[in-house]
PDB file of C-alpha atoms in Angstrom:
ATOM      1  CA  MET A  71      27.930   4.227  -0.630  1.00 45.00           C
ATOM      2  CA  VAL A  72      29.678   5.230   2.999  1.00 49.00           C
ATOM      3  CA  SER A  73      27.957   6.985   5.983  1.00 48.00           C
ATOM      4  CA  SER A  74      29.240  10.089   7.404  1.00 53.00           C
ATOM      5  CA  ASP A  75      31.888   8.230   9.814  1.00 55.00           C
ATOM      6  CA  GLY A  76      33.353   6.321   6.965  1.00 56.00           C
ATOM      7  CA  ARG A  77      31.547   2.862   7.295  1.00 53.00           C
ATOM      8  CA  PRO A  78      29.797   1.267   4.476  1.00 50.00           C
ATOM      9  CA  TYR A  79      25.843   1.104   3.515  1.00 50.00           C
ATOM     10  CA  GLN A  80      24.812  -2.515   2.495  1.00 55.00           C
ATOM     11  CA  GLU A  81      21.960  -1.841   0.087  1.00 69.00           C
ATOM     12  CA  GLU A  82      19.251  -4.669   0.789  1.00 83.00           C
ATOM     13  CA  PRO A  83      16.463  -5.609  -1.539  1.00 92.00           C
ATOM     14  CA  MET A  84      13.322  -3.741  -1.852  1.00 95.00           C
ATOM     15  CA  ARG A  85      11.007  -5.622   0.607  1.00 98.00           C
ATOM     16  CA  VAL A  86       7.057  -5.372  -0.686  1.00 98.00           C
ATOM     17  CA  ALA A  87       4.552  -6.808   0.764  1.00 98.00           C
ATOM     18  CA  VAL A  88       1.365  -8.034  -1.352  1.00 98.00           C
ATOM     19  CA  ILE A  89      -1.982  -8.379   0.119  1.00 98.00           C
ATOM     20  CA  GLU A  90      -3.749 -10.958  -1.970  1.00 98.00           C
ATOM     21  CA  ASN A  91      -7.846 -10.688  -1.452  1.00 98.00           C
ATOM     22  CA  MET A  92      -8.752 -13.798  -3.484  1.00 95.00           C
ATOM     23  CA  ARG A  93      -6.990 -16.889  -4.311  1.00 91.00           C
ATOM     24  CA  ASN A  94      -4.527 -17.452  -7.377  1.00 85.00           C
ATOM     25  CA  THR A  95      -4.326 -13.709  -8.201  1.00 89.00           C
ATOM     26  CA  GLY A  96      -1.596 -13.370 -10.530  1.00 87.00           C
ATOM     27  CA  LEU A  97       0.878 -10.307 -10.557  1.00 97.00           C
ATOM     28  CA  GLY A  98       2.119 -11.091 -13.982  1.00 97.00           C
ATOM     29  CA  ALA A  99       3.692  -7.821 -15.349  1.00 98.00           C
ATOM     30  CA  LEU A 100       4.217  -6.334 -11.934  1.00 98.00           C
ATOM     31  CA  ALA A 101       6.208  -9.843 -10.822  1.00 98.00           C
ATOM     32  CA  ALA A 102       8.198  -9.036 -13.701  1.00 98.00           C
ATOM     33  CA  ALA A 103       9.254  -5.613 -12.711  1.00 98.00           C
ATOM     34  CA  LEU A 104       9.908  -6.574  -9.110  1.00 98.00           C
ATOM     35  CA  ASP A 105      11.940  -9.488 -10.499  1.00 98.00           C
ATOM     36  CA  GLU A 106      14.003  -6.879 -12.600  1.00 98.00           C
ATOM     37  CA  ALA A 107      14.701  -4.955  -9.401  1.00 97.00           C
ATOM     38  CA  GLY A 108      15.646  -7.854  -7.193  1.00 97.00           C
ATOM     39  CA  ALA A 109      12.553  -7.349  -4.917  1.00 97.00           C
ATOM     40  CA  GLU A 110      11.774  -9.446  -2.288  1.00 97.00           C
ATOM     41  CA  ILE A 111       7.846 -10.524  -1.996  1.00 98.00           C
ATOM     42  CA  GLU A 112       6.365 -11.576   1.000  1.00 98.00           C
ATOM     43  CA  TRP A 113       2.491 -12.503   0.325  1.00 98.00           C
ATOM     44  CA  PHE A 114      -0.123 -11.763   2.787  1.00 98.00           C
ATOM     45  CA  ARG A 115      -3.245 -14.303   1.862  1.00 97.00           C
ATOM     46  CA  VAL A 116      -5.892 -12.641   3.566  1.00 97.00           C
ATOM     47  CA  TRP A 117      -8.358 -14.210   1.965  1.00 96.00           C
ATOM     48  CA  GLN A 118      -7.379 -17.847   3.515  1.00 95.00           C
ATOM     49  CA  ASP A 119      -6.309 -16.431   7.061  1.00 96.00           C
ATOM     50  CA  GLY A 120      -7.073 -13.002   7.657  1.00 96.00           C
ATOM     51  CA  ILE A 121      -3.586 -12.003   8.599  1.00 97.00           C
ATOM     52  CA  LEU A 122      -1.932  -8.805   7.350  1.00 98.00           C
ATOM     53  CA  PRO A 123       1.574  -7.294   8.214  1.00 97.00           C
ATOM     54  CA  LEU A 124       1.844  -6.234  11.904  1.00 92.00           C
ATOM     55  CA  ASP A 125       3.121  -2.713  10.760  1.00 93.00           C
ATOM     56  CA  ILE A 126       4.949  -0.870   8.070  1.00 97.00           C
ATOM     57  CA  SER A 127       8.314  -1.241   9.260  1.00 95.00           C
ATOM     58  CA  GLY A 128       9.110  -4.396   7.738  1.00 96.00           C
ATOM     59  CA  HIS A 129       8.567  -3.406   4.169  1.00 98.00           C
ATOM     60  CA  ASP A 130       9.334  -0.756   1.729  1.00 98.00           C
ATOM     61  CA  ALA A 131       6.021  -1.123  -0.223  1.00 98.00           C
ATOM     62  CA  LEU A 132       2.864  -2.255  -0.220  1.00 98.00           C
ATOM     63  CA  VAL A 133       0.523  -3.715  -3.043  1.00 98.00           C
ATOM     64  CA  VAL A 134      -2.935  -4.770  -2.373  1.00 98.00           C
ATOM     65  CA  LEU A 135      -4.438  -6.480  -5.322  1.00 98.00           C
ATOM     66  CA  GLY A 136      -8.160  -7.164  -6.702  1.00 97.00           C
ATOM     67  CA  GLY A 137     -10.711  -9.492  -5.663  1.00 96.00           C
ATOM     68  CA  GLU A 138     -14.468 -10.561  -6.160  1.00 95.00           C
ATOM     69  CA  GLN A 139     -15.650  -8.781  -2.797  1.00 97.00           C
ATOM     70  CA  SER A 140     -16.560  -5.116  -3.022  1.00 98.00           C
ATOM     71  CA  ALA A 141     -14.009  -2.723  -0.698  1.00 98.00           C
ATOM     72  CA  LEU A 142     -17.100  -2.340   2.143  1.00 98.00           C
ATOM     73  CA  ASP A 143     -17.875  -6.248   2.455  1.00 98.00           C
ATOM     74  CA  ASP A 144     -16.491  -5.870   6.121  1.00 98.00           C
ATOM     75  CA  GLU A 145     -19.232  -8.203   7.552  1.00 97.00           C
ATOM     76  CA  THR A 146     -18.030 -11.141   5.356  1.00 97.00           C
ATOM     77  CA  HIS A 147     -14.217  -9.963   4.743  1.00 98.00           C
ATOM     78  CA  PRO A 148     -13.417  -8.473   8.592  1.00 97.00           C
ATOM     79  CA  TYR A 149     -10.078  -7.481   7.557  1.00 98.00           C
ATOM     80  CA  LEU A 150     -10.886  -4.841   5.458  1.00 98.00           C
ATOM     81  CA  PRO A 151     -11.171  -2.024   7.649  1.00 98.00           C
ATOM     82  CA  GLU A 152      -7.631  -2.647   8.911  1.00 98.00           C
ATOM     83  CA  LEU A 153      -6.237  -3.301   5.378  1.00 98.00           C
ATOM     84  CA  ALA A 154      -7.653   0.310   4.594  1.00 98.00           C
ATOM     85  CA  ARG A 155      -5.885   1.823   7.763  1.00 98.00           C
ATOM     86  CA  LEU A 156      -2.488  -0.029   7.015  1.00 98.00           C
ATOM     87  CA  THR A 157      -2.779   1.393   3.092  1.00 98.00           C
ATOM     88  CA  ARG A 158      -2.718   4.848   4.711  1.00 98.00           C
ATOM     89  CA  ARG A 159      -0.136   4.296   7.036  1.00 98.00           C
ATOM     90  CA  PHE A 160       2.145   3.158   4.254  1.00 98.00           C
ATOM     91  CA  GLY A 161       1.060   6.566   2.412  1.00 97.00           C
ATOM     92  CA  ASP A 162       1.283   8.845   5.147  1.00 97.00           C
ATOM     93  CA  ALA A 163       5.059   7.701   5.793  1.00 97.00           C
ATOM     94  CA  GLY A 164       5.977   8.316   2.177  1.00 96.00           C
ATOM     95  CA  LYS A 165       6.195   4.580   1.465  1.00 98.00           C
ATOM     96  CA  ALA A 166       5.046   3.326  -2.001  1.00 98.00           C
ATOM     97  CA  VAL A 167       1.476   2.022  -2.188  1.00 98.00           C
ATOM     98  CA  LEU A 168      -0.213   0.381  -5.175  1.00 98.00           C
ATOM     99  CA  GLY A 169      -3.850  -0.430  -5.271  1.00 98.00           C
ATOM    100  CA  ILE A 170      -5.324  -2.427  -8.102  1.00 98.00           C
ATOM    101  CA  CYS A 171      -9.053  -2.527  -8.894  1.00 98.00           C
ATOM    102  CA  LEU A 172     -10.491  -3.710  -5.339  1.00 98.00           C
ATOM    103  CA  GLY A 173      -7.035  -2.468  -4.025  1.00 98.00           C
ATOM    104  CA  SER A 174      -7.914   1.085  -5.903  1.00 98.00           C
ATOM    105  CA  GLN A 175     -11.318   0.882  -4.177  1.00 98.00           C
ATOM    106  CA  ILE A 176      -9.962  -0.007  -0.860  1.00 98.00           C
ATOM    107  CA  LEU A 177      -7.346   2.904  -1.169  1.00 98.00           C
ATOM    108  CA  ALA A 178     -10.178   5.425  -1.983  1.00 98.00           C
ATOM    109  CA  ARG A 179     -11.905   3.992   1.124  1.00 98.00           C
ATOM    110  CA  ALA A 180      -8.761   4.786   3.367  1.00 98.00           C
ATOM    111  CA  TYR A 181      -8.233   8.655   1.971  1.00 98.00           C
ATOM    112  CA  GLY A 182     -11.839   9.205   2.810  1.00 98.00           C
ATOM    113  CA  ALA A 183     -13.517   8.664  -0.617  1.00 98.00           C
ATOM    114  CA  ASP A 184     -16.969   7.156  -1.346  1.00 98.00           C
ATOM    115  CA  ASN A 185     -17.145   3.866  -2.910  1.00 98.00           C
ATOM    116  CA  HIS A 186     -19.931   2.945  -5.472  1.00 98.00           C
ATOM    117  CA  LEU A 187     -21.119  -0.586  -5.432  1.00 98.00           C
ATOM    118  CA  GLY A 188     -22.279  -1.928  -8.987  1.00 97.00           C
ATOM    119  CA  ILE A 189     -22.760   0.760 -11.224  1.00 97.00           C
ATOM    120  CA  ALA A 190     -19.462   0.783 -13.161  1.00 97.00           C
ATOM    121  CA  ARG A 191     -19.214  -2.642 -15.307  1.00 97.00           C
ATOM    122  CA  GLU A 192     -16.167  -3.184 -17.574  1.00 97.00           C
ATOM    123  CA  PHE A 193     -14.623  -6.359 -18.726  1.00 98.00           C
ATOM    124  CA  GLY A 194     -11.838  -7.046 -21.276  1.00 98.00           C
ATOM    125  CA  TRP A 195      -9.457  -4.819 -22.850  1.00 98.00           C
ATOM    126  CA  HIS A 196     -10.641  -1.203 -23.242  1.00 98.00           C
ATOM    127  CA  ARG A 197      -8.968   1.694 -23.984  1.00 98.00           C
ATOM    128  CA  ILE A 198      -8.250   4.347 -21.412  1.00 98.00           C
ATOM    129  CA  GLY A 199      -7.679   8.157 -21.642  1.00 98.00           C
ATOM    130  CA  VAL A 200      -4.717   9.912 -20.129  1.00 98.00           C
ATOM    131  CA  THR A 201      -5.327  13.027 -18.316  1.00 98.00           C
ATOM    132  CA  ALA A 202      -3.315  16.007 -18.509  1.00 98.00           C
ATOM    133  CA  ASP A 203      -1.735  15.619 -14.891  1.00 98.00           C
ATOM    134  CA  GLY A 204      -1.606  11.553 -16.285  1.00 98.00           C
ATOM    135  CA  ARG A 205       0.965  12.658 -19.190  1.00 98.00           C
ATOM    136  CA  ALA A 206       3.123  14.548 -16.499  1.00 98.00           C
ATOM    137  CA  ASP A 207       2.732  11.911 -13.804  1.00 98.00           C
ATOM    138  CA  PRO A 208       5.897   9.057 -13.559  1.00 97.00           C
ATOM    139  CA  LEU A 209       3.344   6.143 -13.573  1.00 98.00           C
ATOM    140  CA  LEU A 210       2.033   7.141 -16.938  1.00 98.00           C
ATOM    141  CA  SER A 211       3.823   9.540 -18.845  1.00 97.00           C
ATOM    142  CA  ALA A 212       5.385   6.632 -21.221  1.00 96.00           C
ATOM    143  CA  LEU A 213       2.003   6.092 -22.608  1.00 97.00           C
ATOM    144  CA  GLY A 214       0.745   9.029 -24.269  1.00 95.00           C
ATOM    145  CA  GLY A 215      -2.687  10.179 -24.374  1.00 97.00           C
ATOM    146  CA  GLU A 216      -4.405   6.705 -24.264  1.00 97.00           C
ATOM    147  CA  PHE A 217      -3.651   3.300 -23.797  1.00 98.00           C
ATOM    148  CA  THR A 218      -5.418  -0.571 -23.881  1.00 98.00           C
ATOM    149  CA  ILE A 219      -5.779  -2.118 -21.081  1.00 98.00           C
ATOM    150  CA  PHE A 220      -7.153  -4.910 -19.169  1.00 98.00           C
ATOM    151  CA  GLU A 221     -10.586  -4.243 -16.969  1.00 98.00           C
ATOM    152  CA  TRP A 222     -12.635  -6.487 -14.657  1.00 98.00           C
ATOM    153  CA  HIS A 223     -14.673  -4.594 -12.221  1.00 98.00           C
ATOM    154  CA  ALA A 224     -18.481  -3.405 -11.204  1.00 98.00           C
ATOM    155  CA  ASP A 225     -17.490  -0.756  -8.642  1.00 98.00           C
ATOM    156  CA  THR A 226     -16.436   2.685  -8.792  1.00 98.00           C
ATOM    157  CA  PHE A 227     -15.292   5.405  -6.338  1.00 98.00           C
ATOM    158  CA  SER A 228     -15.079   8.944  -5.929  1.00 98.00           C
ATOM    159  CA  LEU A 229     -11.855  10.887  -6.123  1.00 98.00           C
ATOM    160  CA  PRO A 230     -10.610  10.924  -2.739  1.00 97.00           C
ATOM    161  CA  GLU A 231      -9.479  14.795  -1.493  1.00 96.00           C
ATOM    162  CA  GLY A 232      -6.150  15.914  -2.253  1.00 96.00           C
ATOM    163  CA  ALA A 233      -5.584  12.928  -5.212  1.00 98.00           C
ATOM    164  CA  VAL A 234      -4.705  13.423  -8.931  1.00 98.00           C
ATOM    165  CA  ARG A 235      -6.722  12.125 -11.329  1.00 98.00           C
ATOM    166  CA  LEU A 236      -4.272  10.167 -13.702  1.00 98.00           C
ATOM    167  CA  ALA A 237      -6.372   8.286 -16.219  1.00 98.00           C
ATOM    168  CA  SER A 238     -10.540   7.735 -16.878  1.00 98.00           C
ATOM    169  CA  SER A 239     -12.921   6.192 -19.155  1.00 97.00           C
ATOM    170  CA  PRO A 240     -16.661   6.619 -19.972  1.00 96.00           C
ATOM    171  CA  VAL A 241     -17.625   3.906 -17.669  1.00 97.00           C
ATOM    172  CA  ALA A 242     -15.203   4.825 -14.647  1.00 97.00           C
ATOM    173  CA  GLU A 243     -14.102   8.618 -14.102  1.00 97.00           C
ATOM    174  CA  ASN A 244     -11.278   7.433 -12.031  1.00 98.00           C
ATOM    175  CA  GLN A 245      -9.284   5.160 -13.636  1.00 98.00           C
ATOM    176  CA  ALA A 246      -6.247   6.232 -11.776  1.00 98.00           C
ATOM    177  CA  PHE A 247      -4.799   8.469  -9.351  1.00 98.00           C
ATOM    178  CA  ARG A 248      -2.088   9.594  -7.172  1.00 98.00           C
ATOM    179  CA  ILE A 249      -1.946  10.412  -3.401  1.00 98.00           C
ATOM    180  CA  GLY A 250       1.344  12.088  -2.310  1.00 97.00           C
ATOM    181  CA  ARG A 251       4.820  10.897  -4.099  1.00 95.00           C
ATOM    182  CA  ALA A 252       3.555   7.367  -4.738  1.00 97.00           C
ATOM    183  CA  VAL A 253       0.605   6.103  -3.614  1.00 98.00           C
ATOM    184  CA  TYR A 254      -1.151   4.923  -6.686  1.00 98.00           C
ATOM    185  CA  GLY A 255      -4.508   3.552  -7.374  1.00 98.00           C
ATOM    186  CA  THR A 256      -5.401   1.795 -10.490  1.00 98.00           C
ATOM    187  CA  GLN A 257      -9.470   0.570 -11.574  1.00 98.00           C
ATOM    188  CA  PHE A 258      -7.631  -1.241 -14.382  1.00 98.00           C
ATOM    189  CA  HIS A 259      -5.510  -4.595 -14.204  1.00 98.00           C
ATOM    190  CA  PHE A 260      -2.304  -3.421 -15.909  1.00 98.00           C
ATOM    191  CA  GLU A 261      -0.833  -6.657 -14.196  1.00 98.00           C
ATOM    192  CA  ALA A 262      -2.906  -8.728 -16.205  1.00 98.00           C
ATOM    193  CA  ASN A 263      -0.705  -9.610 -19.250  1.00 98.00           C
ATOM    194  CA  SER A 264      -1.586 -12.183 -21.563  1.00 97.00           C
ATOM    195  CA  ASP A 265      -0.522 -15.327 -19.343  1.00 96.00           C
ATOM    196  CA  VAL A 266      -2.683 -13.633 -16.328  1.00 97.00           C
ATOM    197  CA  VAL A 267      -5.752 -13.415 -18.734  1.00 97.00           C
ATOM    198  CA  GLU A 268      -5.274 -16.765 -20.182  1.00 96.00           C
ATOM    199  CA  GLN A 269      -5.237 -18.143 -16.535  1.00 95.00           C
ATOM    200  CA  TRP A 270      -8.608 -16.063 -15.709  1.00 96.00           C
ATOM    201  CA  LYS A 271      -9.964 -17.552 -18.674  1.00 96.00           C
ATOM    202  CA  ALA A 272      -9.460 -20.910 -17.373  1.00 95.00           C
ATOM    203  CA  GLU A 273     -10.372 -20.583 -13.913  1.00 94.00           C
ATOM    204  CA  PHE A 274     -13.326 -18.889 -14.028  1.00 95.00           C
ATOM    205  CA  PRO A 275     -15.263 -19.441 -17.405  1.00 97.00           C
ATOM    206  CA  ASP A 276     -18.261 -19.417 -15.895  1.00 97.00           C
ATOM    207  CA  THR A 277     -18.048 -16.191 -14.137  1.00 96.00           C
ATOM    208  CA  ILE A 278     -16.959 -14.667 -17.456  1.00 97.00           C
ATOM    209  CA  ALA A 279     -19.797 -16.168 -19.499  1.00 97.00           C
ATOM    210  CA  ARG A 280     -22.243 -14.383 -16.934  1.00 97.00           C
ATOM    211  CA  ILE A 281     -20.875 -11.244 -16.896  1.00 96.00           C
ATOM    212  CA  ALA A 282     -19.381 -10.786 -20.704  1.00 97.00           C
ATOM    213  CA  PRO A 283     -21.512 -13.349 -22.794  1.00 97.00           C
ATOM    214  CA  GLY A 284     -19.859 -13.939 -25.973  1.00 97.00           C
ATOM    215  CA  TRP A 285     -16.095 -13.026 -24.663  1.00 98.00           C
ATOM    216  CA  LEU A 286     -15.086 -16.617 -24.480  1.00 98.00           C
ATOM    217  CA  GLU A 287     -15.658 -17.425 -27.744  1.00 97.00           C
ATOM    218  CA  LYS A 288     -14.110 -14.213 -29.006  1.00 98.00           C
ATOM    219  CA  HIS A 289     -10.962 -14.430 -26.540  1.00 97.00           C
ATOM    220  CA  ALA A 290      -8.388 -15.659 -29.238  1.00 97.00           C
ATOM    221  CA  GLU A 291      -9.328 -12.904 -31.572  1.00 98.00           C
ATOM    222  CA  LEU A 292      -9.190 -10.294 -29.159  1.00 98.00           C
ATOM    223  CA  ALA A 293      -6.001 -11.292 -27.646  1.00 98.00           C
ATOM    224  CA  VAL A 294      -4.356 -11.265 -30.864  1.00 97.00           C
ATOM    225  CA  ARG A 295      -6.072  -7.620 -31.364  1.00 98.00           C
ATOM    226  CA  HIS A 296      -4.985  -6.313 -28.214  1.00 98.00           C
ATOM    227  CA  GLY A 297      -2.829  -8.543 -25.955  1.00 98.00           C
ATOM    228  CA  GLY A 298       0.430  -7.266 -26.961  1.00 98.00           C
ATOM    229  CA  ALA A 299      -0.429  -3.669 -26.872  1.00 98.00           C
ATOM    230  CA  ALA A 300      -2.030  -4.409 -23.132  1.00 98.00           C
ATOM    231  CA  ASP A 301       1.201  -6.483 -22.207  1.00 98.00           C
ATOM    232  CA  ALA A 302       3.629  -3.876 -23.379  1.00 98.00           C
ATOM    233  CA  ALA A 303       1.341  -0.846 -21.337  1.00 98.00           C
ATOM    234  CA  GLY A 304       1.147  -3.046 -18.410  1.00 98.00           C
ATOM    235  CA  LEU A 305       5.010  -3.544 -18.282  1.00 98.00           C
ATOM    236  CA  ALA A 306       5.553  -0.005 -18.939  1.00 98.00           C
ATOM    237  CA  ILE A 307       3.486   0.944 -15.668  1.00 98.00           C
ATOM    238  CA  ALA A 308       4.793  -1.821 -13.486  1.00 98.00           C
ATOM    239  CA  ARG A 309       8.127  -0.555 -13.945  1.00 98.00           C
ATOM    240  CA  ALA A 310       7.536   2.770 -13.690  1.00 98.00           C
ATOM    241  CA  TRP A 311       6.209   2.060  -9.996  1.00 98.00           C
ATOM    242  CA  VAL A 312       8.651   0.049  -9.169  1.00 98.00           C
ATOM    243  CA  SER A 313      11.160   2.563  -9.776  1.00 98.00           C
ATOM    244  CA  LEU A 314       9.313   4.744  -7.148  1.00 98.00           C
ATOM    245  CA  ILE A 315      10.064   2.307  -4.173  1.00 98.00           C
ATOM    246  CA  GLU A 316      12.675   3.740  -1.986  1.00 95.00           C
ATOM    247  CA  ARG A 317      14.833   1.267   0.032  1.00 86.00           C
ATOM    248  CA  GLU A 318      15.792   1.488   3.537  1.00 71.00           C
ATOM    249  CA  GLU A 319      19.824   1.296   3.585  1.00 58.00           C
ATOM    250  CA  VAL A 320      21.009  -0.716   6.270  1.00 44.00           C
ATOM    251  CA  GLU A 321      24.478   0.461   7.820  1.00 37.00           C
ATOM    252  CA  MET A 322      27.157  -2.272   7.994  1.00 34.00           C
ATOM    253  CA  LEU A 323      30.191  -2.527   9.222  1.00 33.00           C
ATOM    254  CA  SER A 324      32.965  -3.603   7.409  1.00 34.00           C
ATOM    255  CA  GLN A 325      34.880  -6.572   7.517  1.00 37.00           C
ATOM    256  CA  ALA A 326      38.242  -4.543   8.574  1.00 36.00           C
ATOM    257  CA  SER A 327      36.409  -2.608  11.135  1.00 38.00           C
ATOM    258  CA  ALA A 328      34.609  -5.267  12.474  1.00 38.00           C
TER     259      ALA A 328
END
């Protein structure tokens, strides 16, 4: 590609900021899709130091991952208000934004919705229904009317004003939504492929045993029954979102004119 004055553009890799709200949060299917696209990932481990991107200019897209805190835990996680504002700035600039689980709840907060704490507990592989809008949306259009995916949450939220509901379940009505061109929130963990679930099983056995009695003992059977379908759905969603990231082109002088 060349500019209007004949100088060539150099297409740089897409630059994606990933906000990790809790240690050892795996990217799973999303890592695979970003790697396929040649993306450069910059991690911001706010659980460790509270440091966020200074502005939106250094990245083409923003990912906000899950965590054990709520979207309103400002007292114990004082970076949360600024993170909510940051997601809004990315979205208002037309850049791709993705909030997963806690990330979707922070997105909902950023866009003026209400966070509802402790009323929507789901854990494990579940069936999610795709709305009519979802079937026509780039993120979920390849998945048909429903799909199996992994869930781990207790909180939910109201639908932000102007958002489009893309997926739903009996426990959490707002399982996925879109705002504008490419701001997406998913309550479910589509990134959690079988490897990530296995990691969580090993790292958080006490928590899982408390919130989902008997699941650890049934994990192997459940993984055989649901893991393959969930992995395929998660990778399809990840690839669809990554395809919506718009890279900024950097104009470079050719060697001949240098």
